[in-house]
Amino acid sequence: MQTSTPGPKPRMAVHKFASCDGCQLTFLNMGETLLQLADMVELVHFAEAGPVAPDAEVDIAFIEGSVTTEHDLERIKQIRSHSGFIVAFGACATAGGIQALRNFADAGEWLSAVYATPEYIDSLATSTPMSDHVKVDLEIWGCPPNRDQVLGAIRAWLYGTLPKQSQDKVCMECKRQHAVCVLVAKGMPCMGPVTQTGCGALCPSFGRGCYSCYGPAEALNTDSLAGWFEGLGLLPEDITRQFRHLNNSAPGFRDAATNIISTDAGHGH
Amino acid sequence: MSQRTQGRSILPGVNVDDVFKDHDRYFLPRQSFQSLIDQLTLQGYGCVGPVMRDGAIIFDRLDMASQLPQGARDRQAPGYYRLENGGGPRWFSWANGPQALKPYLFPSREVLWEGTVDEDGGLNFKERIIEPEPLAVLGVRACDLAALAIHDAHFLKGPSPDAHYARRREQLFIVAVHCSHPASTCFCVSTGDGPAATRGYDIALAELDEGFVIDAGSDRGKLILDQLPLSKVDEAQLDQARRELNAAVAVQTRALPEGPLNRILFENLDHPRWDEVAERCLACGNCTSVCPTCFCASENEVPSLDGQTSEHSREWSSCFTQGHSYISGHVIRPDIRTRYRQWLTHKLGSWIDQYGRSGCVGCGRCIAWCPVGIDLTEETAAICKDARDE
Ligand code: SF4
Ligand code: SF4
Ligand code: SF4
């Protein structure tokens, strides 16, 4: 059975921006499959795995991380100009990541509170996803995305199609895994009903509520879930924190948190 | 299959005293219950039954009677499920957990066929043939049996019966237990499906403190019964079993409104209640996943990285997912309102035209396991009330 594509191998790059490197580990943790992949595509740039050629022309580029500096901004525009198909993968590249919490605060104030010499730090006031700055051909959500999503995307791209991405809520997968619902059976806040699948309902399978690593699902009803959390006894600030997590700046969650804060202020809390 | 007890169901107003009237009933002492598990095992069945896990009654492998949930009671309400220890020797003093038979016959995910590319670039397709082991499920409720009959009609009776379902179904042995402790969410009396198991089982049990009133509903069931240390059941034991069934009828407070729901629901497709429920519904699909009669699935191609093979897999889906309403570039039910309406109008309405009965067996699972406590009996009543007032 042939494993490599006939003709010249497609060229691939993996770039890193503001991030924890966890999404790149999705590649590195593939083990033998990574060797198989390396047989099918030419890994031109992937600093964490070895090859370094950030400015090389490629057919497909995976982007990890968010835009947090002026330099990032220049770099992603540059990458766009010499990459055929761009995949933004992970919560940072698709929604700004956990570091986008700065979008709701005074980033300058944080800098001077944390660093002895804040003038050495040169960063933007916001953390933003790739799609805010360049045309992104495919987004893979998740913190981190799982290997099947990443491999599925590459496979589909090699076929010349887009991957079929499930929009189901985590609850659907939770029930397929036969996990007992922690929200119903334990009264724990769980973000499964507003989060898209991808993780295999990992947290509920271990008796914990979903943290919403994969970001807002479609047909989103954050108000209803927030209202139910309130009935469980959560304070408005705790409910806000549920939405201001790894995907805090994804529009669906950003607006949910803003709603809770403004409603709470309206009640004179 | 099983030798059926013809045409009886516990409809509102029907006397449960009839349940223990005809065929032979025996008594199995509690301390001999293990012999039932042992006999099933000896005759080649793997046994599964109710156990407590993660705060719920779930079905899992059962080797010893001591694994059964002794003293467990389930407190259920909309969006709420808790187990409590009610004490006493009994193992079946609860109504239900999130699942029972459905995952054993219709798994949440399975590969149906595989495609491969051969040397010359041609495509080959190969069906996944399954050879399931004989399986005995202990602790099946009347509502589960009613749901099973619906799934049989759906998966087996059409022009192209489902091969995987059929093979698993042939291997299934059912030990039913009459319900003595319905939850507040149960309404099987109103749908005519419980609380007594009257058909479709191999063995049925009525639990008493000291043991079980037991009878066989099939020849396979009789073969097992022949091997058990049974005694004749006495009148006092039958009386007790009848009293408990009567109490299980009396305790139910929820009900579906009188029909015909297939007409009323479809005449009210623009009712404002659909907008109102859409404000609460999360479109999460928990209701359809726990519903023992829901059978919708999505089918997906899962190619290997080298592109030389692909598995065609089927997994549970729901009328609440976007994928379920996607038709050739268009999502026909884009919002929660139309998805909730699809669930209710199909389950309680068009199901009647499709399968000759409502798709609801009154188990109450969708009420308890809805993360925001939406109660279909309440939603249906709100829509029917206005229909009747008109
Ligand atoms: S545990 Fe969370 S993800 Fe699972 S069904 Fe409950 S709410 Fe949904
Ligand atoms: S609709 Fe609800 S109550 Fe009726 S059978 Fe399904 S889960 Fe049970
Ligand atoms: S009715 Fe409840 S369980 Fe069903 S989709 Fe809506 S929120 Fe989820």
XYZ file of C-alpha atoms and ligand atoms in Angstrom:
683
model
C 0.000 0.000 0.000
C 1.388 3.386 -0.897
C 1.664 5.899 1.886
C 3.125 8.922 0.158
C 1.456 11.195 -2.347
C 2.846 10.869 -5.894
C 4.747 13.853 -7.303
C 6.479 16.487 -5.206
C 5.337 16.368 -1.605
C 3.242 19.278 -0.387
C 5.248 21.643 1.786
C 4.036 22.313 5.306
C 4.935 24.754 8.095
C 3.948 25.035 11.760
C 4.299 28.556 13.193
C 4.112 29.685 16.789
C 2.738 32.988 18.141
C 1.714 33.921 21.719
C 0.868 30.531 23.204
C 1.948 27.754 25.546
C 3.175 25.413 22.736
C 0.529 22.865 23.671
C -1.003 22.788 20.195
C 2.363 21.962 18.624
C 2.511 19.079 21.072
C -0.603 17.730 19.348
C 1.774 17.055 16.438
C 4.719 15.896 18.517
C 2.568 13.505 20.572
C 1.409 11.690 17.428
C 4.338 9.288 17.703
C 4.566 6.976 14.714
C 1.812 8.838 12.905
C 4.096 11.867 12.790
C 6.623 9.777 10.837
C 3.863 8.743 8.466
C 2.885 12.388 8.092
C 6.496 13.377 7.451
C 6.463 10.823 4.646
C 3.448 12.467 3.027
C 4.327 16.135 3.402
C 7.625 17.975 3.559
C 7.929 19.636 6.961
C 9.676 22.837 5.926
C 9.299 24.832 9.129
C 8.470 23.480 12.579
C 10.939 24.979 15.059
C 9.857 22.802 17.978
C 10.468 19.645 15.935
C 13.693 20.805 14.200
C 13.356 22.425 10.751
C 13.553 26.219 10.751
C 12.640 28.191 7.624
C 9.930 30.656 8.642
C 10.015 32.569 5.365
C 9.857 29.573 3.026
C 6.951 29.194 0.581
C 4.572 26.461 1.766
C 1.330 24.871 0.600
C -0.175 24.567 4.062
C 0.675 26.392 7.289
C -0.587 25.630 10.786
C -0.636 28.642 13.089
C -0.557 28.318 16.851
C -0.935 31.297 19.187
C -2.487 34.746 19.155
C -1.358 38.179 18.030
C -0.083 40.157 21.025
C 2.740 42.340 19.646
C 3.432 44.601 16.673
C 5.990 42.053 15.529
C 3.331 39.293 15.582
C 1.198 41.456 13.366
C 3.918 41.871 10.757
C 4.839 38.225 10.965
C 1.347 36.808 10.312
C 0.919 39.113 7.305
C 4.262 37.887 6.004
C 3.274 34.235 6.557
C -0.032 34.823 4.787
C 1.819 36.086 1.725
C 3.893 32.922 1.283
C 1.450 30.222 2.500
C -1.204 28.548 0.365
C -3.710 27.277 2.931
C -3.704 28.647 6.483
C -5.054 26.656 9.408
C -5.407 28.566 12.680
C -5.465 25.919 15.380
C -6.057 26.121 19.101
C -7.889 28.567 21.372
C -5.183 31.260 21.051
C -5.157 31.312 17.251
C -8.961 31.083 16.948
C -10.145 33.233 19.877
C -7.142 34.974 21.435
C -6.610 32.367 24.172
C -6.486 32.765 27.944
C -4.169 35.778 27.483
C -7.088 37.622 25.873
C -8.301 38.288 29.425
C -6.173 41.408 29.042
C -8.806 42.623 26.550
C -11.098 43.240 29.546
C -8.473 44.940 31.702
C -5.975 47.771 31.611
C -3.010 45.870 30.171
C -0.600 48.721 30.940
C -1.541 48.649 34.603
C -0.964 44.878 34.766
C 2.461 45.306 33.146
C 3.657 47.786 35.736
C 2.247 45.635 38.535
C 4.001 42.452 37.349
C 7.328 43.531 35.824
C 10.148 45.412 37.541
C 11.051 47.195 34.295
C 7.841 47.299 32.252
C 9.514 49.524 29.635
C 11.316 46.406 28.312
C 7.953 44.883 27.397
C 6.588 45.835 24.035
C 3.120 44.384 23.576
C -0.277 45.337 22.260
C -3.176 46.092 24.600
C -5.074 43.129 23.212
C -4.639 39.455 22.340
C -6.482 38.613 19.143
C -7.108 35.627 16.867
C -5.498 35.236 13.461
C -8.781 35.834 11.644
C -8.788 39.428 12.946
C -5.727 40.154 10.834
C -5.485 37.841 7.829
C -7.695 35.514 5.809
C -7.764 32.151 7.565
C -8.782 29.158 5.459
C -9.683 26.814 8.295
C -10.049 27.111 12.058
C -9.631 24.201 14.430
C -10.847 25.134 17.887
C -9.738 23.573 21.153
C -7.223 23.989 23.950
C -5.494 22.012 22.609
C -7.223 20.555 19.510
C -7.032 16.777 19.413
C -4.911 14.815 16.974
C -7.870 13.393 15.071
C -9.074 16.888 14.232
C -5.604 17.917 13.063
C -4.993 14.751 11.048
C -8.542 14.887 9.677
C -7.908 18.426 8.468
C -4.664 17.434 6.732
C -6.294 14.373 5.176
C -9.219 16.424 3.887
C -6.847 19.093 2.516
C -4.846 16.417 0.698
C -8.121 15.185 -0.839
C -8.847 18.774 -1.816
C -11.848 19.190 0.499
C -12.613 20.713 3.869
C -12.896 18.420 6.896
C -16.311 17.659 8.358
C -16.208 19.426 11.709
C -18.785 18.504 14.316
C -20.723 21.398 15.772
C -22.414 19.182 18.358
C -22.322 20.268 21.959
C -20.083 18.492 24.456
C -23.272 17.033 26.010
C -23.842 14.895 22.899
C -20.409 13.323 23.245
C -20.802 13.108 27.029
C -23.888 10.956 26.525
C -22.169 8.873 23.834
C -19.425 8.190 26.368
C -22.060 7.245 28.983
C -20.638 9.687 31.506
C -23.104 10.604 34.252
C -24.057 14.281 33.916
C -22.330 16.243 36.699
C -24.702 19.162 36.323
C -27.812 17.049 36.918
C -26.436 14.423 39.318
C -24.066 16.655 41.326
C -25.230 20.211 40.741
C -21.763 21.165 39.409
C -21.581 23.998 36.890
C -20.712 22.488 33.518
C -20.148 24.368 30.265
C -20.934 21.329 28.098
C -24.314 22.636 26.883
C -22.724 25.725 25.285
C -19.418 24.222 24.148
C -18.575 22.515 20.873
C -17.279 18.939 20.955
C -13.780 17.780 20.185
C -12.383 16.627 23.530
C -14.455 13.439 23.830
C -16.180 14.913 26.930
C -12.969 14.431 28.866
C -13.787 16.385 32.037
C -17.321 15.072 32.637
C -15.919 11.538 32.143
C -13.723 12.259 35.173
C -16.547 13.754 37.213
C -15.717 17.410 36.569
C -17.595 20.156 34.775
C -16.549 21.173 31.255
C -14.209 24.220 31.066
C -15.227 25.001 27.512
C -11.807 24.377 25.952
C -13.370 24.054 22.490
C -15.221 27.339 22.576
C -18.824 28.358 21.950
C -21.065 25.968 20.017
C -23.639 27.004 17.430
C -27.281 27.522 18.520
C -25.876 29.059 21.658
C -28.034 29.805 24.686
C -25.660 31.227 27.270
C -28.364 33.229 29.080
C -30.370 30.129 29.941
C -27.349 28.236 31.237
C -26.150 31.271 33.223
C -29.615 31.531 34.747
C -29.516 27.864 35.758
C -26.062 28.354 37.334
C -27.532 31.177 39.365
C -30.259 28.808 40.552
C -27.527 26.405 41.669
C -26.256 29.163 43.940
C -23.375 30.579 41.876
C -22.629 34.271 42.359
C -22.539 36.532 39.279
C -18.725 36.761 39.452
C -18.455 32.948 39.481
C -20.757 32.676 36.484
C -18.770 35.362 34.656
C -15.610 33.357 35.308
C -17.174 30.295 33.633
C -17.393 32.274 30.394
C -14.100 34.149 30.849
C -11.910 31.124 30.535
C -9.816 29.785 27.665
C -12.147 31.210 25.028
C -13.063 34.421 26.864
C -12.901 36.609 23.757
C -14.895 34.363 21.440
C -17.898 36.597 20.699
C -20.518 34.206 22.173
C -18.740 33.990 25.523
C -17.514 37.585 25.595
C -21.097 38.814 25.205
C -22.426 36.342 27.785
C -19.985 37.623 30.405
C -20.727 41.255 29.527
C -24.458 40.544 29.928
C -24.000 39.024 33.355
C -21.865 41.934 34.514
C -24.280 44.582 33.240
C -27.360 42.781 34.629
C -25.618 42.427 37.958
C -24.665 46.134 37.979
C -28.289 46.943 37.105
C -29.358 45.089 40.267
C -27.047 47.339 42.271
C -24.981 44.388 43.439
C -38.917 -14.850 20.566
C -40.743 -14.581 23.786
C -44.138 -16.079 24.260
C -46.222 -12.949 24.578
C -48.937 -12.302 27.074
C -51.526 -11.026 24.640
C -52.808 -7.486 24.502
C -52.525 -6.335 28.096
C -51.217 -3.034 29.230
C -51.725 -1.002 32.330
C -53.792 1.810 30.946
C -55.290 4.407 33.262
C -58.262 2.764 34.917
C -57.104 -0.795 34.178
C -56.859 -2.932 37.250
C -53.312 -3.940 38.092
C -54.798 -6.870 40.017
C -54.919 -8.666 36.669
C -51.135 -8.602 36.352
C -50.513 -11.666 38.496
C -53.605 -13.609 37.421
C -52.680 -16.054 34.700
C -49.429 -17.896 34.177
C -47.385 -19.689 36.762
C -45.729 -17.607 39.415
C -43.089 -18.807 41.830
C -41.086 -17.414 44.680
C -37.301 -16.921 44.634
C -35.848 -16.189 48.090
C -33.513 -13.185 48.211
C -30.579 -15.287 49.417
C -30.935 -17.440 46.271
C -30.881 -14.546 43.788
C -27.259 -15.292 42.949
C -28.442 -18.606 41.462
C -30.264 -16.613 38.758
C -27.050 -14.803 37.770
C -25.130 -18.100 37.947
C -27.649 -19.964 35.775
C -27.612 -17.221 33.146
C -23.820 -17.300 33.159
C -23.810 -21.102 32.939
C -26.098 -20.973 29.912
C -23.669 -18.662 28.152
C -25.006 -15.194 28.881
C -22.880 -12.278 29.931
C -24.891 -10.470 32.620
C -25.374 -6.751 32.998
C -27.513 -5.019 35.579
C -27.979 -1.886 37.641
C -25.093 -0.645 39.768
C -24.376 2.709 41.396
C -21.711 4.785 39.697
C -20.925 8.496 39.769
C -24.146 9.268 41.596
C -26.564 7.420 39.334
C -27.968 3.985 38.575
C -26.205 2.784 35.470
C -26.077 -0.605 33.741
C -22.774 -2.427 33.886
C -21.352 -5.920 34.078
C -22.911 -7.875 36.913
C -21.322 -11.003 38.392
C -22.520 -10.886 41.970
C -25.850 -9.971 43.520
C -23.830 -7.952 46.042
C -23.037 -5.428 43.248
C -26.736 -4.474 43.052
C -27.703 -1.057 44.499
C -29.038 -2.180 47.863
C -31.270 0.392 49.545
C -30.756 2.953 46.776
C -33.543 5.457 46.086
C -33.488 7.953 43.232
C -34.834 11.436 43.822
C -35.671 12.950 40.449
C -37.079 16.315 39.430
C -36.677 18.515 36.351
C -32.905 18.920 35.834
C -32.192 16.994 39.025
C -31.126 13.450 39.945
C -29.758 12.280 43.285
C -29.295 8.852 44.822
C -30.027 8.377 48.486
C -29.734 5.442 50.812
C -33.225 4.487 51.879
C -32.023 1.440 53.836
C -33.633 -2.013 53.737
C -32.684 -5.161 51.861
C -34.097 -4.272 48.417
C -32.102 -3.865 45.210
C -34.706 -2.349 42.889
C -36.317 0.439 44.946
C -35.524 3.095 42.369
C -37.138 4.076 39.072
C -34.345 4.428 36.506
C -31.013 5.961 35.555
C -29.964 7.788 32.389
C -29.814 4.641 30.242
C -30.990 1.036 30.225
C -31.294 -1.141 27.099
C -30.666 1.377 24.325
C -26.832 1.391 24.338
C -26.736 -2.427 24.251
C -28.745 -2.697 21.040
C -28.021 0.633 19.412
C -24.490 1.597 20.503
C -23.613 5.267 20.678
C -20.888 4.759 18.074
C -20.066 1.850 15.766
C -18.406 1.155 12.427
C -20.851 -0.126 9.791
C -18.568 -0.716 6.860
C -15.096 -0.070 5.595
C -13.857 1.125 2.228
C -10.403 0.363 0.845
C -8.482 1.384 -2.251
C -6.925 -1.623 -4.012
C -3.674 -1.851 -6.029
C -5.377 -0.644 -9.242
C -7.047 2.287 -7.537
C -10.446 0.552 -7.402
C -12.749 0.890 -4.402
C -13.859 -2.037 -2.260
C -16.509 -1.952 0.423
C -16.726 -4.455 3.225
C -19.544 -4.745 5.718
C -18.540 -4.997 9.360
C -20.100 -8.275 10.496
C -20.614 -8.414 14.241
C -20.979 -11.555 16.325
C -22.285 -10.380 19.683
C -22.164 -12.640 22.748
C -25.473 -13.620 24.339
C -26.378 -10.890 26.808
C -28.756 -10.961 29.783
C -29.913 -7.596 31.111
C -31.323 -7.607 34.635
C -33.539 -4.877 36.018
C -35.339 -3.789 32.842
C -38.447 -1.673 33.499
C -41.859 -1.689 31.816
C -41.065 1.610 30.071
C -37.837 0.093 28.727
C -39.771 -2.880 27.331
C -42.222 -0.539 25.624
C -39.295 1.414 24.159
C -37.714 -1.837 23.020
C -40.893 -2.763 21.120
C -40.677 0.627 19.382
C -37.017 0.101 18.489
C -37.845 -3.370 17.179
C -40.459 -1.798 14.923
C -38.011 0.863 13.751
C -34.868 -1.225 13.258
C -36.284 -4.614 12.263
C -39.616 -4.188 10.512
C -38.716 -1.817 7.669
C -37.772 -2.859 4.115
C -34.097 -3.004 5.141
C -33.700 -4.289 8.694
C -30.611 -3.147 10.572
C -28.198 -6.094 10.637
C -26.270 -4.990 13.711
C -29.410 -4.342 15.725
C -30.901 -7.662 14.603
C -27.857 -9.689 15.679
C -27.702 -8.037 19.080
C -31.455 -8.389 19.545
C -31.377 -12.153 18.891
C -28.826 -12.552 21.662
C -30.720 -10.508 24.232
C -32.263 -12.093 27.323
C -34.414 -9.807 29.451
C -35.015 -10.016 33.184
C -37.647 -7.363 33.887
C -38.511 -5.966 37.308
C -41.916 -4.418 38.005
C -41.621 -0.825 39.194
C -42.487 -0.307 42.839
C -40.855 3.117 43.302
C -41.563 5.449 40.360
C -39.790 8.806 40.481
C -41.656 12.112 40.511
C -40.691 12.450 36.846
C -42.348 9.151 35.800
C -45.641 9.107 33.904
C -45.811 5.618 32.400
C -49.385 5.213 33.666
C -50.463 8.062 31.421
C -48.755 6.580 28.331
C -50.094 3.094 29.130
C -46.627 1.537 29.369
C -46.123 0.738 33.058
C -45.452 0.306 35.910
C -45.972 -3.460 35.450
C -43.921 -5.419 32.938
C -46.548 -7.338 31.018
C -44.880 -8.468 27.807
C -41.641 -8.777 25.897
C -39.564 -10.241 28.741
C -37.983 -13.628 29.351
C -38.262 -13.456 33.127
C -40.141 -10.930 35.252
C -39.625 -10.211 38.938
C -41.702 -8.437 41.565
C -39.440 -7.543 44.457
C -40.538 -8.136 48.058
C -38.375 -7.714 51.154
C -37.802 -11.460 51.498
C -37.363 -12.254 47.793
C -39.050 -12.162 44.404
C -42.280 -13.233 42.785
C -40.932 -14.653 39.524
C -42.397 -15.848 36.238
C -41.180 -16.757 32.774
C -42.440 -14.956 29.658
C -40.625 -17.169 27.144
C -39.356 -20.717 26.662
C -35.807 -19.520 27.263
C -37.011 -17.995 30.498
C -38.632 -21.281 31.512
C -35.368 -23.135 30.936
C -33.659 -20.841 33.416
C -36.512 -21.028 35.924
C -36.327 -24.845 35.865
C -32.836 -24.612 37.331
C -33.630 -22.246 40.202
C -34.488 -23.143 43.835
C -38.070 -21.897 43.593
C -41.010 -22.468 45.864
C -44.721 -21.940 45.264
C -45.721 -18.347 45.695
C -48.311 -17.778 48.431
C -51.374 -15.504 48.317
C -49.921 -13.054 50.842
C -46.866 -12.531 48.645
C -49.008 -11.953 45.557
C -51.172 -9.528 47.540
C -48.113 -7.591 48.595
C -46.817 -7.430 45.008
C -50.233 -6.194 43.803
C -50.438 -3.568 46.528
C -47.021 -2.237 45.558
C -47.997 -2.001 41.894
C -51.205 -0.192 42.813
C -49.180 2.225 44.902
C -46.781 2.752 41.975
C -49.782 3.730 39.833
C -51.261 6.013 42.487
C -48.039 7.886 43.196
C -47.637 9.208 39.630
C -48.672 12.831 39.245
C -47.321 13.769 35.824
C -49.266 12.948 32.661
C -49.367 13.801 28.999
C -52.525 15.625 27.884
C -55.219 13.683 26.071
C -54.720 13.596 22.302
C -54.885 13.383 19.483
C -51.475 15.010 19.818
C -50.587 14.343 16.186
C -53.384 16.733 15.252
C -53.142 19.310 18.066
C -49.369 19.816 17.905
C -49.340 20.227 14.140
C -52.232 22.680 14.280
C -50.160 24.809 16.650
C -46.841 25.153 14.846
C -46.900 28.912 15.402
C -47.841 28.777 19.069
C -45.923 31.359 21.167
C -44.918 28.593 23.582
C -42.304 27.412 21.074
C -40.558 30.790 21.368
C -40.809 30.661 25.118
C -39.293 27.186 25.443
C -36.556 28.183 22.985
C -35.437 30.823 25.472
C -34.727 28.080 28.012
C -33.656 25.172 25.799
C -29.902 24.798 25.248
C -30.209 22.577 22.158
C -27.810 20.244 23.929
C -29.423 16.940 22.928
C -29.431 15.415 26.404
C -33.165 14.704 26.168
C -32.851 12.749 22.933
C -29.731 10.923 24.114
C -31.401 9.587 27.281
C -34.724 8.917 25.574
C -35.030 5.149 25.174
C -36.983 5.505 21.922
C -34.906 8.167 20.119
C -32.959 6.528 17.321
C -31.503 9.328 15.200
C -27.898 8.899 14.136
C -25.361 10.589 11.925
C -23.029 8.690 9.643
C -19.463 9.791 9.085
C -16.556 8.783 6.930
C -13.326 8.465 8.927
C -10.435 8.093 6.461
C -6.998 6.914 7.519
C -4.184 9.417 7.111
C -2.776 7.686 4.040
C -6.180 7.876 2.376
C -6.171 4.168 1.500
C -8.928 3.060 3.882
C -11.966 4.693 5.386
C -14.304 3.600 8.153
C -17.962 4.460 7.820
C -19.163 5.037 11.323
C -22.571 5.724 12.851
C -23.075 7.685 16.060
C -25.997 8.981 18.109
C -27.248 12.282 16.806
C -30.216 14.434 17.718
C -32.818 16.754 16.254
C -31.044 19.419 18.338
C -27.776 19.310 16.356
C -27.046 21.476 13.364
C -25.827 18.495 11.368
C -29.217 16.822 11.750
C -30.970 19.626 9.886
C -28.309 20.131 7.241
C -29.540 19.319 3.779
C -27.309 19.976 0.783
C -25.801 23.322 1.719
C -28.752 24.478 3.797
C -29.655 24.192 7.495
C -33.424 23.777 7.535
C -33.802 24.177 11.308
C -31.347 26.964 12.127
C -32.667 27.928 15.557
C -33.544 26.315 18.868
C -37.247 26.994 18.403
C -37.529 24.876 15.268
C -35.351 22.132 16.759
C -37.366 21.833 19.977
C -40.550 21.867 17.917
C -39.166 19.084 15.727
C -38.428 16.961 18.821
C -41.851 17.358 20.381
C -43.952 17.190 17.233
C -42.159 14.052 16.100
C -41.958 12.310 19.473
C -45.588 12.894 20.436
C -47.217 13.630 17.092
C -46.001 12.268 13.771
C -44.596 9.197 15.550
C -48.225 8.043 15.843
C -48.640 8.140 12.064
C -45.246 6.511 11.575
C -45.289 3.707 14.160
C -48.903 3.529 15.325
C -48.210 4.930 18.748
C -46.598 7.887 20.504
C -42.818 7.820 20.792
C -43.016 8.513 24.510
C -43.177 5.687 27.053
C -43.342 7.968 30.077
C -39.937 7.173 31.588
C -39.300 10.814 32.511
C -35.603 10.635 31.638
C -35.699 13.673 29.366
C -37.166 15.703 32.237
C -34.593 14.754 34.873
C -31.548 14.814 32.590
C -32.335 18.122 30.880
C -29.647 20.444 32.277
C -32.223 23.243 32.587
C -35.177 21.110 33.674
C -37.479 21.427 30.665
C -40.501 19.161 31.171
C -42.172 17.918 27.983
C -45.451 17.196 29.798
C -45.613 20.845 30.835
C -44.708 22.145 27.372
C -47.292 19.885 25.722
C -49.946 20.843 28.245
C -49.327 24.550 27.591
C -49.844 24.062 23.870
C -52.889 21.793 24.269
C -54.553 24.044 26.808
C -54.882 26.875 24.319
C -55.985 24.444 21.631
C -58.843 23.299 23.892
C -59.758 26.799 25.047
C -60.298 27.898 21.467
S -21.842 16.663 32.348
Fe -21.767 18.607 31.240
S -21.295 17.963 29.148
Fe -22.037 16.147 30.189
S -24.261 16.103 29.750
Fe -23.963 17.172 31.718
S -23.930 19.329 31.171
Fe -23.532 18.176 29.272
S -39.820 11.537 25.580
Fe -38.903 11.667 27.636
S -40.371 10.651 28.997
Fe -40.895 10.082 26.894
S -39.805 8.141 26.541
Fe -38.447 9.778 25.820
S -37.146 10.283 27.594
Fe -38.877 9.076 28.356
S -34.962 20.207 26.155
Fe -33.331 20.220 27.698
S -32.120 18.367 27.284
Fe -33.362 18.772 25.447
S -32.041 19.995 24.118
Fe -33.280 21.452 25.327
S -31.991 21.923 27.128
Fe -31.123 20.071 26.171
